[in-house]
PDB file of C-alpha atoms and ligand atoms in Angstrom:
ATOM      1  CA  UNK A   1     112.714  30.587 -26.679  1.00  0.00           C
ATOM      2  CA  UNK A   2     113.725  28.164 -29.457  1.00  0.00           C
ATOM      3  CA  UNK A   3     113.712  24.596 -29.208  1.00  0.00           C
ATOM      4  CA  UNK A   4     115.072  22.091 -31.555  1.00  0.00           C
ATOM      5  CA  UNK A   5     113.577  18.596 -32.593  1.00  0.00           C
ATOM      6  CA  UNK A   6     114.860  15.930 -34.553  1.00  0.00           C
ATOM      7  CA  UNK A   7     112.232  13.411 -34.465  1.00  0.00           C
ATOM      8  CA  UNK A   8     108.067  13.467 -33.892  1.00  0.00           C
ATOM      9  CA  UNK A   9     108.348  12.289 -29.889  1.00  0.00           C
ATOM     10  CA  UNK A  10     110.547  15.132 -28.955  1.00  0.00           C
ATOM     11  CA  UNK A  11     107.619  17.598 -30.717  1.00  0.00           C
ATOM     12  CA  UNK A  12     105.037  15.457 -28.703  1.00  0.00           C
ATOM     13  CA  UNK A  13     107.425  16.296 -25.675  1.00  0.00           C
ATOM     14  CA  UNK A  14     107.577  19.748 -26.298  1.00  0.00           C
ATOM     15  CA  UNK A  15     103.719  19.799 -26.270  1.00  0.00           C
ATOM     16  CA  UNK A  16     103.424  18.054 -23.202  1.00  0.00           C
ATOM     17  CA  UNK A  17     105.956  20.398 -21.618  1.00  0.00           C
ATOM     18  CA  UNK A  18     103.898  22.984 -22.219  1.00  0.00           C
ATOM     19  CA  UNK A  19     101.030  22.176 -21.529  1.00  0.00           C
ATOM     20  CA  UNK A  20     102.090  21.480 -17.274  1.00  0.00           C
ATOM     21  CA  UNK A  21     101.722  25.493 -16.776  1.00  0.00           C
ATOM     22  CA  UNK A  22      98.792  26.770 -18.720  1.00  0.00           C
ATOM     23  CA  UNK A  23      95.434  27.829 -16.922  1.00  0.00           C
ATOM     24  CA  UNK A  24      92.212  27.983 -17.984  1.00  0.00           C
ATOM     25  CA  UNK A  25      91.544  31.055 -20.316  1.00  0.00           C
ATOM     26  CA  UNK A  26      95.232  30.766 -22.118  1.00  0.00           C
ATOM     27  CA  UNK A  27      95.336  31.136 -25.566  1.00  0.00           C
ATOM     28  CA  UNK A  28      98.341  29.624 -27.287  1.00  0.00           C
ATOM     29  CA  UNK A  29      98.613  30.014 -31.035  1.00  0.00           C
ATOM     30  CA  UNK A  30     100.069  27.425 -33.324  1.00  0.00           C
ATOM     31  CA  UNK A  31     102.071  28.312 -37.282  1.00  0.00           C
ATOM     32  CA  UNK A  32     103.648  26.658 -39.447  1.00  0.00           C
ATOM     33  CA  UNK A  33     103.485  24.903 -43.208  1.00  0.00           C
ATOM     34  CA  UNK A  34     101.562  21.484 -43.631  1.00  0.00           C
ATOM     35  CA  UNK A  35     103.369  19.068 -42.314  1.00  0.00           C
ATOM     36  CA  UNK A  36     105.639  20.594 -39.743  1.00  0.00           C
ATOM     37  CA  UNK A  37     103.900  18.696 -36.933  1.00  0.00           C
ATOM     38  CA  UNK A  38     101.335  20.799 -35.297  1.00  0.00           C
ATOM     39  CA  UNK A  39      99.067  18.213 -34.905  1.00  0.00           C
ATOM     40  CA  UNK A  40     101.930  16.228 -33.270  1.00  0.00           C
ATOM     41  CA  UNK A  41     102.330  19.396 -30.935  1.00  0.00           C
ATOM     42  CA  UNK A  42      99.131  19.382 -29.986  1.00  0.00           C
ATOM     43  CA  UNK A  43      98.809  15.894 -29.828  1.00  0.00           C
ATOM     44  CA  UNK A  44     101.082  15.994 -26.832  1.00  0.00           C
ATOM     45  CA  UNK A  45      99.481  19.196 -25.388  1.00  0.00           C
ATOM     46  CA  UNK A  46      96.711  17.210 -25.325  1.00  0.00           C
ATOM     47  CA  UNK A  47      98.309  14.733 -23.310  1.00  0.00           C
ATOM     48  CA  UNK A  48     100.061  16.801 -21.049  1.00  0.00           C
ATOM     49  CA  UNK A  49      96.295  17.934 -19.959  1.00  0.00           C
ATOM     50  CA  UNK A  50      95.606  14.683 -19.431  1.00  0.00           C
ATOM     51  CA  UNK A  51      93.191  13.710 -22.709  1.00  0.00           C
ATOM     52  CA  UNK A  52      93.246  10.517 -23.517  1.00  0.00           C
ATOM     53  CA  UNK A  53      91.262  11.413 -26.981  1.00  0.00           C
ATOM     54  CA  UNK A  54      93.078  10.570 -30.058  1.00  0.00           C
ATOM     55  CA  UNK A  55      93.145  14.297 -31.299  1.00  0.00           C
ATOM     56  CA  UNK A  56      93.246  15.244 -35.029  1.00  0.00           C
ATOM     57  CA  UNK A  57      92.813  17.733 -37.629  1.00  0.00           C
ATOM     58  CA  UNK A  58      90.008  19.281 -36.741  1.00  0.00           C
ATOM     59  CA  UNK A  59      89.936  20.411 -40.772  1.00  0.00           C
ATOM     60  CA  UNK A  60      85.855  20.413 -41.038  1.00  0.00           C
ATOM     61  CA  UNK A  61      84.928  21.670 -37.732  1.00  0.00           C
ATOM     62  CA  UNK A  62      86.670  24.542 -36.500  1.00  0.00           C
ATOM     63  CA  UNK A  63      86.748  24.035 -33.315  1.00  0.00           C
ATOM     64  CA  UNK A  64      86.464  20.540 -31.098  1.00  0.00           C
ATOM     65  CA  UNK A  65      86.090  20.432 -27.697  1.00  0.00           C
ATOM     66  CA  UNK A  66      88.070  17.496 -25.637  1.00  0.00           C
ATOM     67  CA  UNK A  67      86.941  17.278 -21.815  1.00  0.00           C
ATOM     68  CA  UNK A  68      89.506  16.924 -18.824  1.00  0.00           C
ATOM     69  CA  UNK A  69      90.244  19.790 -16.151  1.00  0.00           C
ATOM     70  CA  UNK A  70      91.494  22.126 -18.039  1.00  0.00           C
ATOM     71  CA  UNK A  71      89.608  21.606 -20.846  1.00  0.00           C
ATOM     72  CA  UNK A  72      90.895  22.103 -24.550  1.00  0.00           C
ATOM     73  CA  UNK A  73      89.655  23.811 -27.631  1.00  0.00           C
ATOM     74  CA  UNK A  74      91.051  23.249 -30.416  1.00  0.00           C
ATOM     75  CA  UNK A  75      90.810  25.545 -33.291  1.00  0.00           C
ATOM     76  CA  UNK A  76      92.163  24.762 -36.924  1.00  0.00           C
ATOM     77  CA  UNK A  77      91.490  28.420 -39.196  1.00  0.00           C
ATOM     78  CA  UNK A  78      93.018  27.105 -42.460  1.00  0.00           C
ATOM     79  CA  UNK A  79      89.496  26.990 -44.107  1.00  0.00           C
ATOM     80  CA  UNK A  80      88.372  30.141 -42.497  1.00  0.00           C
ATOM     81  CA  UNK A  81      89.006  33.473 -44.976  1.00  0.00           C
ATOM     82  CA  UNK A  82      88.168  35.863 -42.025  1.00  0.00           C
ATOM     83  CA  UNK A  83      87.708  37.246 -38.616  1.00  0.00           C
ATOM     84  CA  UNK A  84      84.149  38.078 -39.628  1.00  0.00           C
ATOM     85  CA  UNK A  85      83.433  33.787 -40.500  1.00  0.00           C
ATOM     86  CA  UNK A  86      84.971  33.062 -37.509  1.00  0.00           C
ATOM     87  CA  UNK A  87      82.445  34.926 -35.422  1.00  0.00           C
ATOM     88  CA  UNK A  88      79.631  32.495 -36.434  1.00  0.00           C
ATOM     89  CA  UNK A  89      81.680  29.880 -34.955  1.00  0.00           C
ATOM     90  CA  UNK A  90      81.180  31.743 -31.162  1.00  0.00           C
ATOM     91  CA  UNK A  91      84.455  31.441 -31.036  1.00  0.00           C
ATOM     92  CA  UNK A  92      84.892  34.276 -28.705  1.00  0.00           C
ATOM     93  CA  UNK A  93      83.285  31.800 -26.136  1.00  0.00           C
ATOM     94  CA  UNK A  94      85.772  29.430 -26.291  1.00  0.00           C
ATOM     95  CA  UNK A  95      88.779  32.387 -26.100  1.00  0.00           C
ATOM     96  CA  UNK A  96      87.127  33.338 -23.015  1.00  0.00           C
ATOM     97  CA  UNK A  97      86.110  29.831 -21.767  1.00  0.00           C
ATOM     98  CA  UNK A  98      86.896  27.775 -18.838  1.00  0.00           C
ATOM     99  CA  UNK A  99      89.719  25.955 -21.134  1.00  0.00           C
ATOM    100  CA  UNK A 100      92.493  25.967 -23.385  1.00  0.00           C
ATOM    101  CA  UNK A 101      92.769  27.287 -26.458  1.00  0.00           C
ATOM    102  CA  UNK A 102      95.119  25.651 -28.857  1.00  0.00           C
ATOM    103  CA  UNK A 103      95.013  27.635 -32.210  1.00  0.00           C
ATOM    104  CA  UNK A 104      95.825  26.243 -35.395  1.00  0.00           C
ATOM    105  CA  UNK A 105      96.355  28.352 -38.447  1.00  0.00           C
ATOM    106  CA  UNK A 106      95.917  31.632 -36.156  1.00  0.00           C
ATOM    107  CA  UNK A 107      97.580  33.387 -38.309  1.00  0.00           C
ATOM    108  CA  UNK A 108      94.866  34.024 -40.706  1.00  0.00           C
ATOM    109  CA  UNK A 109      92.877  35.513 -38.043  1.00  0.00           C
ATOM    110  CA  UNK A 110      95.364  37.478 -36.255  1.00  0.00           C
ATOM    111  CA  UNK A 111      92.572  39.953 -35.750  1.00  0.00           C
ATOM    112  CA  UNK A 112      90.499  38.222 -33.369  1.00  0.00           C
ATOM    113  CA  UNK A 113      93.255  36.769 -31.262  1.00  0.00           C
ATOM    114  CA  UNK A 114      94.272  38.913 -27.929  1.00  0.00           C
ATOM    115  CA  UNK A 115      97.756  40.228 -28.059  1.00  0.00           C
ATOM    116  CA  UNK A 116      98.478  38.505 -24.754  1.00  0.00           C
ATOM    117  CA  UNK A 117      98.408  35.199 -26.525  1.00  0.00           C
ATOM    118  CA  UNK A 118     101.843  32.980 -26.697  1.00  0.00           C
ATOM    119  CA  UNK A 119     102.391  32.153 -30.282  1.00  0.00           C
ATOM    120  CA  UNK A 120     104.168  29.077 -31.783  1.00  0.00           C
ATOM    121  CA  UNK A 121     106.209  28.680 -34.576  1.00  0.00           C
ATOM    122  CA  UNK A 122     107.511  25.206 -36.070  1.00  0.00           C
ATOM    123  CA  UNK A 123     109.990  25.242 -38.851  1.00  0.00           C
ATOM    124  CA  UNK A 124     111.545  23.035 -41.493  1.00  0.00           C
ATOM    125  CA  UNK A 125     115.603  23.156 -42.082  1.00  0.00           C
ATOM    126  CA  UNK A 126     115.790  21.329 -45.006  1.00  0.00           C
ATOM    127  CA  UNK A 127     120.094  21.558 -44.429  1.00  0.00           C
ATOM    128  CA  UNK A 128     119.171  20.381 -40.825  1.00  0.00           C
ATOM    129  CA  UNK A 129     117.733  16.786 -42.478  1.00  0.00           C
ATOM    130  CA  UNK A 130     114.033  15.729 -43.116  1.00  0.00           C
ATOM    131  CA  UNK A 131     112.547  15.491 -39.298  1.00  0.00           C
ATOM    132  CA  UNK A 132     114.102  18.513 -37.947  1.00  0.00           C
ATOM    133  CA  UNK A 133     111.954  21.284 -36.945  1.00  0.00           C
ATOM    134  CA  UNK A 134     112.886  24.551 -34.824  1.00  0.00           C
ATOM    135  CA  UNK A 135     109.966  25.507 -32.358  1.00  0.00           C
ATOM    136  CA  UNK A 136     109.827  29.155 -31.585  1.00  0.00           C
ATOM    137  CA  UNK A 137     107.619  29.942 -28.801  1.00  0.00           C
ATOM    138  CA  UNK A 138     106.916  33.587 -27.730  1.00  0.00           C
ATOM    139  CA  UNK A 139     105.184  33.017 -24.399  1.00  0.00           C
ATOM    140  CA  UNK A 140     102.415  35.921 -24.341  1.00  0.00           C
ATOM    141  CA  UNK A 141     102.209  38.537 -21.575  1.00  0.00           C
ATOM    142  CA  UNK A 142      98.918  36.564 -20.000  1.00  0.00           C
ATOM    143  CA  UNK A 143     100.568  33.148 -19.643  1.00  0.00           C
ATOM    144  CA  UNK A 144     102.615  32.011 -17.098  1.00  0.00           C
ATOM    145  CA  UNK A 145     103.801  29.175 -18.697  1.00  0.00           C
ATOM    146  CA  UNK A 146     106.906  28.023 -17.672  1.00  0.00           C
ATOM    147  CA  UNK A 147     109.357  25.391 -19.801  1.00  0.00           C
ATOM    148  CA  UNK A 148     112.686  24.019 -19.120  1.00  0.00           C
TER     149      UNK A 148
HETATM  150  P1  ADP B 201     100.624  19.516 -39.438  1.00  0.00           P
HETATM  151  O1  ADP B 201      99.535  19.324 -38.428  1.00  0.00           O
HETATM  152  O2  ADP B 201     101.532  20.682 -39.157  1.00  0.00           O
HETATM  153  O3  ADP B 201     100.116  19.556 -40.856  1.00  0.00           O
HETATM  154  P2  ADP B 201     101.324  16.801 -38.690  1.00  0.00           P
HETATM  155  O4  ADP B 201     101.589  16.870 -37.205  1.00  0.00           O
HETATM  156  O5  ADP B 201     100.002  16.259 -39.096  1.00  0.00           O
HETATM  157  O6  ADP B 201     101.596  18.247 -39.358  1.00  0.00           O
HETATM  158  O7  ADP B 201     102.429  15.920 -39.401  1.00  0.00           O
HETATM  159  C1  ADP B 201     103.806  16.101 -39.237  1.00  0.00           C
HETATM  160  C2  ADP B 201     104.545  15.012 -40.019  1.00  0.00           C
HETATM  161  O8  ADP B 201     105.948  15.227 -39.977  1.00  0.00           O
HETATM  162  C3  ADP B 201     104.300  13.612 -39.446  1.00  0.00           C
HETATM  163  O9  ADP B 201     104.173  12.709 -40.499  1.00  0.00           O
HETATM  164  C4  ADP B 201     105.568  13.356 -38.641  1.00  0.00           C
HETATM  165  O10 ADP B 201     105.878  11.994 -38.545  1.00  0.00           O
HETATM  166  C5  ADP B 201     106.620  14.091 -39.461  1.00  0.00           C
HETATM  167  N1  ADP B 201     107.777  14.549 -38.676  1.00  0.00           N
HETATM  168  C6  ADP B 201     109.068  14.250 -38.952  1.00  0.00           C
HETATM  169  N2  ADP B 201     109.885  14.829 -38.076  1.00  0.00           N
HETATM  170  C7  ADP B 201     109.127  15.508 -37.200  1.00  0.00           C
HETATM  171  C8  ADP B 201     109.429  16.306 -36.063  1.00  0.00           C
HETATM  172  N3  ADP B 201     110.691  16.554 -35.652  1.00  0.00           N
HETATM  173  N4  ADP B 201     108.377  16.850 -35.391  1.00  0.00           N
HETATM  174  C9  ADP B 201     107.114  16.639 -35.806  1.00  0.00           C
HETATM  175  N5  ADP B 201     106.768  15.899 -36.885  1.00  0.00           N
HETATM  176  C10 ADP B 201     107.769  15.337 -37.583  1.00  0.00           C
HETATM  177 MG1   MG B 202      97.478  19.344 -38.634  1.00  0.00          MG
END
C-alpha cells in the first residue's frame, strides 16, 4: 500500500490509523532519512494506542517503554552497529512481549527482526514540494492490520 502526505497531521493520521488493528506481539518496522517524520508516525501510533506520553527520539536509550493496553516499545537502532549490540539490550523480550513494537532504524538490524514483520517506508519527493512524503507500508504475514 502507498499512502501520500502533504503535511505532518496527515503522517500523525496515518499512524493512528494503524495503530486501531495491531495486537500485542506485532512488530512494525519504521525507514526512512532524518527528517522524513518517523517520529511524527509514531507519534500518532502512539496515540492511536491510546498514550498520552509525549513520545520522542528515543536516540540514547534504545528502547522506551510507554504503558497503555497494548503497550508500546519503541526501538530507535541508528546508534546500534549490530545485531550482536542489540542483544545486550534484551531486546528479544520486547519482540516477543505483551506489546508493540515500533522499530526505528530497523534496517540496520534486519537480522534480528522476524520476517513476518510489516515494514514502513517514508519518502521525500523533492518535485512533490517540501512536506510531501510517500508512506509505503508492506503489512507483514503476522499482522492483521487493516487500513482504509
Ligand atoms: P524523523 O523522526 O524521521 O527524523 P521527525 O518526525 O522528527 O523525523 O521530523 C519530521 C519533520 O518534517 C518535522 O519537522 C515535520 O514538521 C516535517 N514535515 C513536513 N512535512 C511532513 C509530512 N508530510 N510528514 C511528516 N513530517 C513532515
Ligand atoms: Mg526521529
Amino acid at each position: 500500500m502507498i499512502y501520500e502526505s502533504y503535511n505532518p497531521d496527515t503522517t500523525f493520521e496515518i499512524g493512528q490509523k494503524l495503530a486501531a488493528n495491531v495486537r500485542a506481539g506485532d512488530i512494525i518496522c519504521l525507514v526512512g532519512d532524518l527528517g522524513v517524520g518517523k517520529t511524527i508516525f509514531t507519534q500518532g501510533f502512539a496515540a492511536g494506542l491510546g498514550i498520552d506520553t509525549h513520545i520522542t527520539s528515543p536516540t540514547f536509550t534504545i528502547v522506551q517503554v510507554y504503558e497503555a493496553d497494548i503497550p508500546l516499545y519503541h526501538f530507535d537502532m541508528y546508534r546500534i552497529e549490530d545485531a550482536q549490540e542489540l542483544e545486550s539490550v534484551g531486546y528479544q523480550d520486547y519482540f516477543w512481549g505483551k506489546g508493540v513494537c515500533l522499530v526505528e532504524w530497523a534496517n540496520k538490524v534486519k537480522a534480528a527482526i522476524p520476517d513476518t514483520a510489516t515494514w514502513i517506508t517514508i519518502e521525500k519527493d523533492m518535485t512533490m514540494g517540501l512536506d510531501y512524503r510517500k508512506i509505503l507500508i508492506d503489512i507483514g504475514t503476522s499482522n492483521q492490520i487493516v487500513l482504509e
